[in-house]
Amino acid sequence: YPSKILTTGQIPNNVLNRYGSFPDNVLQTGCALRHKYIFDILSNHGYSNKSTGKIAFSFSFDVSRYNYIIDKIVSIFGGKDIEVILKFHPLNKGFQPDKSGIPGNITNKTNLSWEEIMVQTDLLLYEGNSVCIDALVYNIPAVYFPFTGDIYDTNQLYNYEWDIDAGDEEATYYEKV
């Protein structure tokens, strides 16, 4: 090990300590870093009380999970009076889901930029990526979608207290959010 590992803020330090195995005093907390483009657009987006009736879902790079997640989204939101915008990871832009079981209120908008999507949505659901940081810049709540069972739960970066109770149906949980 190196004599010191500097983390980008206290939260990554906590995550590394929780899941890693480092000698005492190796991990040190440094300053949190953010992408410059976030600071460039931050001043242009104040709190908005918009209600568009649209939710966006941001997929990770792991295409093997896509159909499972799409099935979950269809079971929760299919046929409801809300549009769910799907955006696949840039590495998988060409992915085409089986459209036979997907209702019209769930659409693939991978061709749109995140900026175009953020200005028209009320909520971001995400899994295994950092688009949630962009959503927070646009004052859009970001909710981690934990149904793949991945240990890479980025929700721990924000210390959200939201969780699905064992007795709650998934649809009920997302309706509450």
PDB file of C-alpha atoms in Angstrom:
ATOM      1  CA  TYR A   1       0.000   0.000   0.000  1.00  0.00           C
ATOM      2  CA  PRO A   2       1.052   3.591  -0.421  1.00  0.00           C
ATOM      3  CA  SER A   3       1.607   5.483   2.820  1.00  0.00           C
ATOM      4  CA  LYS A   4      -1.495   7.650   2.170  1.00  0.00           C
ATOM      5  CA  ILE A   5      -4.576   7.448  -0.046  1.00  0.00           C
ATOM      6  CA  LEU A   6      -6.351  10.772  -0.416  1.00  0.00           C
ATOM      7  CA  THR A   7     -10.100  10.525  -1.041  1.00  0.00           C
ATOM      8  CA  THR A   8     -12.274  13.171  -2.682  1.00  0.00           C
ATOM      9  CA  GLY A   9     -14.312  14.014   0.411  1.00  0.00           C
ATOM     10  CA  GLN A  10     -15.482  12.251   3.573  1.00  0.00           C
ATOM     11  CA  ILE A  11     -18.223  10.177   1.933  1.00  0.00           C
ATOM     12  CA  PRO A  12     -15.890   8.276  -0.459  1.00  0.00           C
ATOM     13  CA  ASN A  13     -13.578   7.786   2.537  1.00  0.00           C
ATOM     14  CA  ASN A  14     -16.461   6.183   4.459  1.00  0.00           C
ATOM     15  CA  VAL A  15     -17.360   3.968   1.487  1.00  0.00           C
ATOM     16  CA  LEU A  16     -13.757   2.789   1.058  1.00  0.00           C
ATOM     17  CA  ASN A  17     -13.448   2.067   4.772  1.00  0.00           C
ATOM     18  CA  ARG A  18     -16.731   0.165   4.763  1.00  0.00           C
ATOM     19  CA  TYR A  19     -15.971  -2.085   1.786  1.00  0.00           C
ATOM     20  CA  GLY A  20     -12.177  -2.030   1.651  1.00  0.00           C
ATOM     21  CA  SER A  21      -9.415  -3.473   3.744  1.00  0.00           C
ATOM     22  CA  PHE A  22      -6.847  -0.761   4.379  1.00  0.00           C
ATOM     23  CA  PRO A  23      -4.245  -0.433   7.128  1.00  0.00           C
ATOM     24  CA  ASP A  24      -5.013   2.148   9.820  1.00  0.00           C
ATOM     25  CA  ASN A  25      -4.456   5.784   8.875  1.00  0.00           C
ATOM     26  CA  VAL A  26      -3.831   5.072   5.165  1.00  0.00           C
ATOM     27  CA  LEU A  27      -7.084   6.671   3.990  1.00  0.00           C
ATOM     28  CA  GLN A  28      -7.143  10.439   4.420  1.00  0.00           C
ATOM     29  CA  THR A  29     -10.013  12.738   3.528  1.00  0.00           C
ATOM     30  CA  GLY A  30      -9.297  15.436   0.954  1.00  0.00           C
ATOM     31  CA  CYS A  31     -11.569  17.933  -0.762  1.00  0.00           C
ATOM     32  CA  ALA A  32     -14.555  16.811  -2.830  1.00  0.00           C
ATOM     33  CA  LEU A  33     -14.030  17.325  -6.552  1.00  0.00           C
ATOM     34  CA  ARG A  34     -16.769  18.093  -9.031  1.00  0.00           C
ATOM     35  CA  HIS A  35     -16.868  18.378 -12.789  1.00  0.00           C
ATOM     36  CA  LYS A  36     -16.271  21.925 -14.031  1.00  0.00           C
ATOM     37  CA  TYR A  37     -19.301  21.813 -16.328  1.00  0.00           C
ATOM     38  CA  ILE A  38     -21.537  21.408 -13.274  1.00  0.00           C
ATOM     39  CA  PHE A  39     -20.322  24.700 -11.850  1.00  0.00           C
ATOM     40  CA  ASP A  40     -20.758  26.339 -15.245  1.00  0.00           C
ATOM     41  CA  ILE A  41     -24.465  25.428 -15.384  1.00  0.00           C
ATOM     42  CA  LEU A  42     -25.259  25.565 -11.665  1.00  0.00           C
ATOM     43  CA  SER A  43     -26.133  29.248 -11.632  1.00  0.00           C
ATOM     44  CA  ASN A  44     -28.639  28.774 -14.466  1.00  0.00           C
ATOM     45  CA  HIS A  45     -30.912  26.364 -12.611  1.00  0.00           C
ATOM     46  CA  GLY A  46     -32.865  27.475  -9.574  1.00  0.00           C
ATOM     47  CA  TYR A  47     -35.481  25.420  -7.792  1.00  0.00           C
ATOM     48  CA  SER A  48     -38.390  24.635 -10.057  1.00  0.00           C
ATOM     49  CA  ASN A  49     -41.782  23.509  -8.912  1.00  0.00           C
ATOM     50  CA  LYS A  50     -42.539  22.061 -12.336  1.00  0.00           C
ATOM     51  CA  SER A  51     -44.680  19.013 -12.767  1.00  0.00           C
ATOM     52  CA  THR A  52     -44.181  17.480 -16.179  1.00  0.00           C
ATOM     53  CA  GLY A  53     -45.412  13.989 -15.388  1.00  0.00           C
ATOM     54  CA  LYS A  54     -42.133  12.566 -16.715  1.00  0.00           C
ATOM     55  CA  ILE A  55     -39.494  10.396 -15.074  1.00  0.00           C
ATOM     56  CA  ALA A  56     -36.127   9.525 -16.608  1.00  0.00           C
ATOM     57  CA  PHE A  57     -34.199   6.302 -16.074  1.00  0.00           C
ATOM     58  CA  SER A  58     -30.421   6.236 -16.544  1.00  0.00           C
ATOM     59  CA  PHE A  59     -28.915   2.827 -17.285  1.00  0.00           C
ATOM     60  CA  SER A  60     -25.422   1.673 -16.313  1.00  0.00           C
ATOM     61  CA  PHE A  61     -22.980   0.288 -18.867  1.00  0.00           C
ATOM     62  CA  ASP A  62     -23.988  -3.325 -18.051  1.00  0.00           C
ATOM     63  CA  VAL A  63     -26.355  -4.241 -20.886  1.00  0.00           C
ATOM     64  CA  SER A  64     -27.027  -7.658 -19.319  1.00  0.00           C
ATOM     65  CA  ARG A  65     -29.291  -5.908 -16.777  1.00  0.00           C
ATOM     66  CA  TYR A  66     -31.315  -3.856 -19.240  1.00  0.00           C
ATOM     67  CA  ASN A  67     -34.179  -6.256 -19.941  1.00  0.00           C
ATOM     68  CA  TYR A  68     -34.621  -7.041 -16.247  1.00  0.00           C
ATOM     69  CA  ILE A  69     -34.764  -3.328 -15.389  1.00  0.00           C
ATOM     70  CA  ILE A  70     -37.126  -2.569 -18.271  1.00  0.00           C
ATOM     71  CA  ASP A  71     -39.434  -5.332 -17.039  1.00  0.00           C
ATOM     72  CA  LYS A  72     -39.408  -3.748 -13.560  1.00  0.00           C
ATOM     73  CA  ILE A  73     -40.125  -0.298 -14.972  1.00  0.00           C
ATOM     74  CA  VAL A  74     -43.010  -1.687 -17.038  1.00  0.00           C
ATOM     75  CA  SER A  75     -44.462  -3.466 -13.992  1.00  0.00           C
ATOM     76  CA  ILE A  76     -44.282  -0.277 -11.894  1.00  0.00           C
ATOM     77  CA  PHE A  77     -45.179   2.443 -14.418  1.00  0.00           C
ATOM     78  CA  GLY A  78     -46.700   0.659 -17.407  1.00  0.00           C
ATOM     79  CA  GLY A  79     -49.998   2.135 -18.535  1.00  0.00           C
ATOM     80  CA  LYS A  80     -49.957   4.900 -15.909  1.00  0.00           C
ATOM     81  CA  ASP A  81     -50.429   8.588 -16.553  1.00  0.00           C
ATOM     82  CA  ILE A  82     -46.700   9.258 -16.427  1.00  0.00           C
ATOM     83  CA  GLU A  83     -44.057   9.074 -19.122  1.00  0.00           C
ATOM     84  CA  VAL A  84     -40.860   7.191 -18.365  1.00  0.00           C
ATOM     85  CA  ILE A  85     -37.914   8.218 -20.515  1.00  0.00           C
ATOM     86  CA  LEU A  86     -35.264   5.511 -20.927  1.00  0.00           C
ATOM     87  CA  LYS A  87     -31.694   6.565 -21.654  1.00  0.00           C
ATOM     88  CA  PHE A  88     -29.134   3.849 -22.239  1.00  0.00           C
ATOM     89  CA  HIS A  89     -25.462   4.223 -21.356  1.00  0.00           C
ATOM     90  CA  PRO A  90     -23.388   5.815 -24.156  1.00  0.00           C
ATOM     91  CA  LEU A  91     -21.490   2.539 -24.615  1.00  0.00           C
ATOM     92  CA  ASN A  92     -24.807   0.844 -25.463  1.00  0.00           C
ATOM     93  CA  LYS A  93     -26.626   3.478 -27.521  1.00  0.00           C
ATOM     94  CA  GLY A  94     -27.545   0.849 -30.080  1.00  0.00           C
ATOM     95  CA  PHE A  95     -29.381  -1.386 -27.597  1.00  0.00           C
ATOM     96  CA  GLN A  96     -32.939  -2.066 -28.701  1.00  0.00           C
ATOM     97  CA  PRO A  97     -35.300  -3.588 -26.142  1.00  0.00           C
ATOM     98  CA  ASP A  98     -38.042  -5.997 -27.164  1.00  0.00           C
ATOM     99  CA  LYS A  99     -40.846  -3.491 -27.703  1.00  0.00           C
ATOM    100  CA  SER A 100     -43.674  -6.023 -27.707  1.00  0.00           C
ATOM    101  CA  GLY A 101     -44.360  -5.667 -23.971  1.00  0.00           C
ATOM    102  CA  ILE A 102     -43.501  -2.000 -23.525  1.00  0.00           C
ATOM    103  CA  PRO A 103     -46.470   0.362 -23.214  1.00  0.00           C
ATOM    104  CA  GLY A 104     -46.514   3.705 -25.032  1.00  0.00           C
ATOM    105  CA  ASN A 105     -45.791   5.725 -21.883  1.00  0.00           C
ATOM    106  CA  ILE A 106     -42.278   4.221 -21.679  1.00  0.00           C
ATOM    107  CA  THR A 107     -40.010   5.593 -24.399  1.00  0.00           C
ATOM    108  CA  ASN A 108     -36.383   5.293 -25.482  1.00  0.00           C
ATOM    109  CA  LYS A 109     -34.817   8.769 -25.724  1.00  0.00           C
ATOM    110  CA  THR A 110     -31.159   7.755 -25.911  1.00  0.00           C
ATOM    111  CA  ASN A 111     -30.783  10.172 -28.840  1.00  0.00           C
ATOM    112  CA  LEU A 112     -31.427  13.170 -26.518  1.00  0.00           C
ATOM    113  CA  SER A 113     -28.711  14.793 -24.418  1.00  0.00           C
ATOM    114  CA  TRP A 114     -29.014  14.688 -20.642  1.00  0.00           C
ATOM    115  CA  GLU A 115     -29.605  18.426 -20.634  1.00  0.00           C
ATOM    116  CA  GLU A 116     -32.595  17.982 -22.965  1.00  0.00           C
ATOM    117  CA  ILE A 117     -33.939  15.230 -20.730  1.00  0.00           C
ATOM    118  CA  MET A 118     -33.362  17.034 -17.421  1.00  0.00           C
ATOM    119  CA  VAL A 119     -35.345  20.114 -18.405  1.00  0.00           C
ATOM    120  CA  GLN A 120     -38.429  17.996 -19.062  1.00  0.00           C
ATOM    121  CA  THR A 121     -38.431  15.560 -16.132  1.00  0.00           C
ATOM    122  CA  ASP A 122     -39.513  15.620 -12.490  1.00  0.00           C
ATOM    123  CA  LEU A 123     -37.484  12.674 -11.189  1.00  0.00           C
ATOM    124  CA  LEU A 124     -34.390  10.684 -12.160  1.00  0.00           C
ATOM    125  CA  LEU A 125     -34.104   6.991 -11.418  1.00  0.00           C
ATOM    126  CA  TYR A 126     -30.585   5.668 -11.914  1.00  0.00           C
ATOM    127  CA  GLU A 127     -28.467   2.563 -11.483  1.00  0.00           C
ATOM    128  CA  GLY A 128     -24.722   2.200 -11.417  1.00  0.00           C
ATOM    129  CA  ASN A 129     -23.694   5.607 -12.791  1.00  0.00           C
ATOM    130  CA  SER A 130     -23.098   9.222 -11.791  1.00  0.00           C
ATOM    131  CA  VAL A 131     -25.829  10.992 -13.776  1.00  0.00           C
ATOM    132  CA  CYS A 132     -27.476  11.568 -10.406  1.00  0.00           C
ATOM    133  CA  ILE A 133     -24.991  14.387  -9.780  1.00  0.00           C
ATOM    134  CA  ASP A 134     -26.193  16.153 -12.927  1.00  0.00           C
ATOM    135  CA  ALA A 135     -29.820  15.693 -11.836  1.00  0.00           C
ATOM    136  CA  LEU A 136     -29.116  17.345  -8.518  1.00  0.00           C
ATOM    137  CA  VAL A 137     -27.614  20.316 -10.373  1.00  0.00           C
ATOM    138  CA  TYR A 138     -30.920  20.650 -12.242  1.00  0.00           C
ATOM    139  CA  ASN A 139     -32.801  20.378  -8.923  1.00  0.00           C
ATOM    140  CA  ILE A 140     -34.297  17.061  -9.919  1.00  0.00           C
ATOM    141  CA  PRO A 141     -34.543  14.437  -7.178  1.00  0.00           C
ATOM    142  CA  ALA A 142     -32.398  11.404  -7.974  1.00  0.00           C
ATOM    143  CA  VAL A 143     -33.399   7.996  -6.664  1.00  0.00           C
ATOM    144  CA  TYR A 144     -31.194   4.921  -6.856  1.00  0.00           C
ATOM    145  CA  PHE A 145     -32.945   1.925  -8.456  1.00  0.00           C
ATOM    146  CA  PRO A 146     -31.671  -1.017  -6.362  1.00  0.00           C
ATOM    147  CA  PHE A 147     -33.377  -3.956  -8.048  1.00  0.00           C
ATOM    148  CA  THR A 148     -30.291  -5.436  -9.685  1.00  0.00           C
ATOM    149  CA  GLY A 149     -28.745  -6.353  -6.324  1.00  0.00           C
ATOM    150  CA  ASP A 150     -25.476  -4.650  -7.192  1.00  0.00           C
ATOM    151  CA  ILE A 151     -23.158  -3.821  -4.298  1.00  0.00           C
ATOM    152  CA  TYR A 152     -22.293  -0.603  -6.153  1.00  0.00           C
ATOM    153  CA  ASP A 153     -25.114   1.284  -4.476  1.00  0.00           C
ATOM    154  CA  THR A 154     -24.319   4.901  -5.282  1.00  0.00           C
ATOM    155  CA  ASN A 155     -27.158   5.970  -3.007  1.00  0.00           C
ATOM    156  CA  GLN A 156     -24.692   5.735  -0.123  1.00  0.00           C
ATOM    157  CA  LEU A 157     -22.923   8.777  -1.552  1.00  0.00           C
ATOM    158  CA  TYR A 158     -25.907  10.931  -0.604  1.00  0.00           C
ATOM    159  CA  ASN A 159     -26.874   9.262   2.692  1.00  0.00           C
ATOM    160  CA  TYR A 160     -30.532   9.037   1.643  1.00  0.00           C
ATOM    161  CA  GLU A 161     -32.741   7.483   4.270  1.00  0.00           C
ATOM    162  CA  TRP A 162     -35.195   6.255   1.631  1.00  0.00           C
ATOM    163  CA  ASP A 163     -35.449   2.530   1.335  1.00  0.00           C
ATOM    164  CA  ILE A 164     -38.073   0.049   0.284  1.00  0.00           C
ATOM    165  CA  ASP A 165     -39.697  -1.568   3.290  1.00  0.00           C
ATOM    166  CA  ALA A 166     -39.966  -5.313   3.066  1.00  0.00           C
ATOM    167  CA  GLY A 167     -43.773  -5.039   2.964  1.00  0.00           C
ATOM    168  CA  ASP A 168     -43.984  -2.253   0.386  1.00  0.00           C
ATOM    169  CA  GLU A 169     -44.764  -3.038  -3.190  1.00  0.00           C
ATOM    170  CA  GLU A 170     -42.271  -1.439  -5.582  1.00  0.00           C
ATOM    171  CA  ALA A 171     -44.995   0.579  -7.301  1.00  0.00           C
ATOM    172  CA  THR A 172     -46.213   1.967  -3.986  1.00  0.00           C
ATOM    173  CA  TYR A 173     -42.671   3.024  -3.080  1.00  0.00           C
ATOM    174  CA  TYR A 174     -42.103   4.955  -6.303  1.00  0.00           C
ATOM    175  CA  GLU A 175     -45.556   6.541  -6.121  1.00  0.00           C
ATOM    176  CA  LYS A 176     -44.607   7.847  -2.657  1.00  0.00           C
ATOM    177  CA  VAL A 177     -41.387   9.331  -4.042  1.00  0.00           C
TER     178      VAL A 177
END
